[in-house]
GROMACS .gro file of C-alpha atoms in nm:
model
  156
    1MET     CA    1   0.000   0.000   0.000
    2GLN     CA    2   0.130   0.342  -0.097
    3ALA     CA    3   0.169   0.602   0.178
    4PRO     CA    4  -0.078   0.892   0.162
    5VAL     CA    5   0.050   1.214   0.004
    6ALA     CA    6   0.027   1.529   0.217
    7ALA     CA    7  -0.222   1.784   0.087
    8ASP     CA    8   0.055   2.045   0.054
    9THR     CA    9   0.296   1.827  -0.147
   10PRO     CA   10   0.379   2.021  -0.465
   11GLY     CA   11   0.322   1.881  -0.812
   12SER     CA   12   0.477   1.932  -1.154
   13ILE     CA   13   0.381   1.950  -1.522
   14PHE     CA   14   0.625   1.849  -1.795
   15GLY     CA   15   0.593   1.829  -2.171
   16TRP     CA   16   0.732   1.864  -2.519
   17VAL     CA   17   0.677   2.115  -2.794
   18TRP     CA   18   0.795   1.933  -3.103
   19HIS     CA   19   0.825   1.971  -3.478
   20ASP     CA   20   0.566   1.729  -3.615
   21VAL     CA   21   0.738   1.652  -3.946
   22CYS     CA   22   0.548   1.599  -4.270
   23GLN     CA   23   0.779   1.600  -4.568
   24THR     CA   24   0.585   1.638  -4.892
   25ALA     CA   25   0.688   1.689  -5.253
   26LYS     CA   26   0.902   1.994  -5.318
   27ASP     CA   27   0.842   2.242  -5.600
   28GLY     CA   28   0.918   2.086  -5.935
   29GLU     CA   29   0.867   1.728  -5.812
   30PRO     CA   30   0.571   1.516  -5.921
   31ALA     CA   31   0.257   1.547  -5.709
   32LEU     CA   32   0.217   1.284  -5.440
   33THR     CA   33  -0.041   1.010  -5.486
   34SER     CA   34  -0.050   0.900  -5.121
   35ALA     CA   35   0.046   1.037  -4.782
   36PRO     CA   36   0.420   1.010  -4.705
   37ALA     CA   37   0.539   0.867  -4.373
   38GLY     CA   38   0.449   1.099  -4.086
   39CYS     CA   39   0.172   1.266  -4.285
   40ILE     CA   40  -0.200   1.222  -4.324
   41GLU     CA   41  -0.418   1.331  -4.613
   42ALA     CA   42  -0.617   1.625  -4.488
   43ALA     CA   43  -0.710   1.954  -4.646
   44SER     CA   44  -0.542   2.216  -4.430
   45PRO     CA   45  -0.380   2.558  -4.463
   46LEU     CA   46  -0.061   2.364  -4.544
   47GLY     CA   47  -0.207   2.187  -4.849
   48ASP     CA   48  -0.338   1.836  -4.912
   49TYR     CA   49  -0.126   1.677  -4.636
   50ARG     CA   50  -0.031   1.766  -4.282
   51ALA     CA   51   0.172   1.603  -4.007
   52ASP     CA   52   0.006   1.312  -3.828
   53GLY     CA   53  -0.003   1.448  -3.471
   54SER     CA   54   0.209   1.162  -3.333
   55ILE     CA   55   0.553   1.224  -3.188
   56ASP     CA   56   0.828   0.989  -3.297
   57SER     CA   57   1.196   0.962  -3.213
   58GLN     CA   58   1.303   1.146  -3.530
   59GLU     CA   59   1.095   1.457  -3.460
   60PRO     CA   60   1.292   1.724  -3.275
   61PRO     CA   61   1.181   1.941  -2.985
   62LEU     CA   62   1.140   2.308  -3.069
   63ALA     CA   63   1.360   2.539  -2.860
   64GLY     CA   64   1.268   2.896  -2.764
   65ILE     CA   65   0.889   2.858  -2.770
   66VAL     CA   66   0.717   3.054  -2.490
   67VAL     CA   67   0.477   2.833  -2.293
   68HIS     CA   68   0.231   2.988  -2.047
   69LEU     CA   69   0.078   2.854  -1.724
   70GLY     CA   70  -0.253   2.985  -1.597
   71ALA     CA   71  -0.481   2.915  -1.302
   72GLY     CA   72  -0.799   2.725  -1.383
   73ALA     CA   73  -0.925   2.559  -1.698
   74CYS     CA   74  -0.819   2.684  -2.041
   75PRO     CA   75  -0.814   2.952  -2.162
   76SER     CA   76  -0.606   3.100  -1.881
   77ALA     CA   77  -0.256   3.246  -1.845
   78GLY     CA   78  -0.063   3.474  -1.613
   79LEU     CA   79   0.086   3.248  -1.345
   80ALA     CA   80   0.417   3.169  -1.512
   81GLN     CA   81   0.587   3.131  -1.846
   82MET     CA   82   0.902   2.969  -1.975
   83SER     CA   83   1.085   2.914  -2.301
   84THR     CA   84   1.129   2.559  -2.424
   85ILE     CA   85   1.467   2.394  -2.455
   86ALA     CA   86   1.579   2.115  -2.688
   87THR     CA   87   1.695   1.857  -2.434
   88ASP     CA   88   1.538   1.584  -2.218
   89ILE     CA   89   1.221   1.776  -2.130
   90SER     CA   90   1.112   2.065  -2.349
   91TYR     CA   91   0.942   2.261  -2.066
   92SER     CA   92   0.844   2.218  -1.701
   93PHE     CA   93   0.641   2.393  -1.434
   94THR     CA   94   0.731   2.269  -1.086
   95ASP     CA   95   0.640   2.333  -0.722
   96LEU     CA   96   0.271   2.369  -0.808
   97GLU     CA   97  -0.010   2.345  -0.555
   98ALA     CA   98  -0.287   2.094  -0.620
   99GLY     CA   99  -0.544   2.246  -0.854
  100THR     CA  100  -0.644   2.305  -1.214
  101TYR     CA  101  -0.403   2.469  -1.457
  102CYS     CA  102  -0.393   2.574  -1.821
  103VAL     CA  103  -0.076   2.518  -2.022
  104SER     CA  104  -0.094   2.723  -2.343
  105ILE     CA  105   0.102   2.855  -2.638
  106ASP     CA  106   0.020   3.147  -2.866
  107PRO     CA  107   0.196   3.106  -3.203
  108SER     CA  108   0.131   3.473  -3.284
  109GLU     CA  109   0.298   3.601  -2.966
  110GLU     CA  110   0.602   3.806  -3.066
  111ALA     CA  111   0.855   3.564  -2.914
  112ASN     CA  112   0.694   3.266  -3.094
  113LEU     CA  113   0.609   3.428  -3.426
  114SER     CA  114   0.942   3.379  -3.603
  115LEU     CA  115   0.979   3.025  -3.461
  116LEU     CA  116   0.632   2.893  -3.548
  117ARG     CA  117   0.479   3.087  -3.837
  118PRO     CA  118   0.366   2.979  -4.086
  119GLY     CA  119   0.226   2.644  -3.977
  120ILE     CA  120  -0.041   2.471  -3.769
  121TRP     CA  121  -0.080   2.275  -3.447
  122THR     CA  122  -0.129   1.903  -3.505
  123PHE     CA  123  -0.146   1.791  -3.142
  124PRO     CA  124  -0.345   1.784  -2.916
  125GLU     CA  125  -0.578   1.916  -3.187
  126VAL     CA  126  -0.550   2.072  -3.531
  127SER     CA  127  -0.553   2.448  -3.488
  128GLU     CA  128  -0.385   2.764  -3.614
  129GLY     CA  129  -0.430   2.985  -3.308
  130VAL     CA  130  -0.368   2.973  -2.936
  131ILE     CA  131  -0.369   2.617  -2.809
  132GLY     CA  132  -0.405   2.499  -2.451
  133ARG     CA  133  -0.440   2.192  -2.235
  134THR     CA  134  -0.619   2.184  -1.901
  135VAL     CA  135  -0.431   1.984  -1.638
  136VAL     CA  136  -0.570   1.881  -1.298
  137LEU     CA  137  -0.302   1.822  -1.035
  138LYS     CA  138  -0.359   1.632  -0.714
  139PRO     CA  139  -0.111   1.677  -0.428
  140GLY     CA  140   0.230   1.542  -0.536
  141ASP     CA  141   0.125   1.465  -0.897
  142VAL     CA  142   0.398   1.468  -1.159
  143ILE     CA  143   0.228   1.482  -1.498
  144TYR     CA  144   0.435   1.421  -1.808
  145ASP     CA  145   0.338   1.437  -2.175
  146VAL     CA  146   0.145   1.762  -2.176
  147ASN     CA  147   0.268   1.791  -2.534
  148PHE     CA  148   0.214   2.016  -2.834
  149GLY     CA  149   0.297   1.926  -3.196
  150TRP     CA  150   0.361   2.191  -3.464
  151ASP     CA  151   0.382   2.135  -3.840
  152HIS     CA  152   0.586   2.406  -4.013
  153GLN     CA  153   0.451   2.496  -4.356
  154PHE     CA  154   0.782   2.531  -4.539
  155LEU     CA  155   1.008   2.291  -4.351
  156PRO     CA  156   1.039   1.921  -4.426
   0.00000   0.00000   0.00000
């Protein structure tokens, strides 16, 4: 039996912001007849194909993306923010009280604009604007995989 966790034991949220790669035909090459690996056929602002929304070992974390933490369910911001790094864990918020939080990213925010535009979110949902995930922490919870996938329009 596991020992009870004290009500004031802090929790943490960890996750990745990654480049969800979808490499399609380049200008001058024949049009594709089926979705390449890592892509799905879907009409989107990027064309006939977009990244599949699944992280794999070949897809790199994106460094320098500003991630926000807010109190309560999404949309919410204002508690903390950090810039992602390209190492073991892309971002983390630690020493958090039990409660509900919103982890969000605005691709049009000045710090993110040059790193993310043009493109779309592919995980946790397909979207072009601000994206967020509501996380409920119990005392002592350590929640991993609060992830966000981005498909750049002009990168492989």
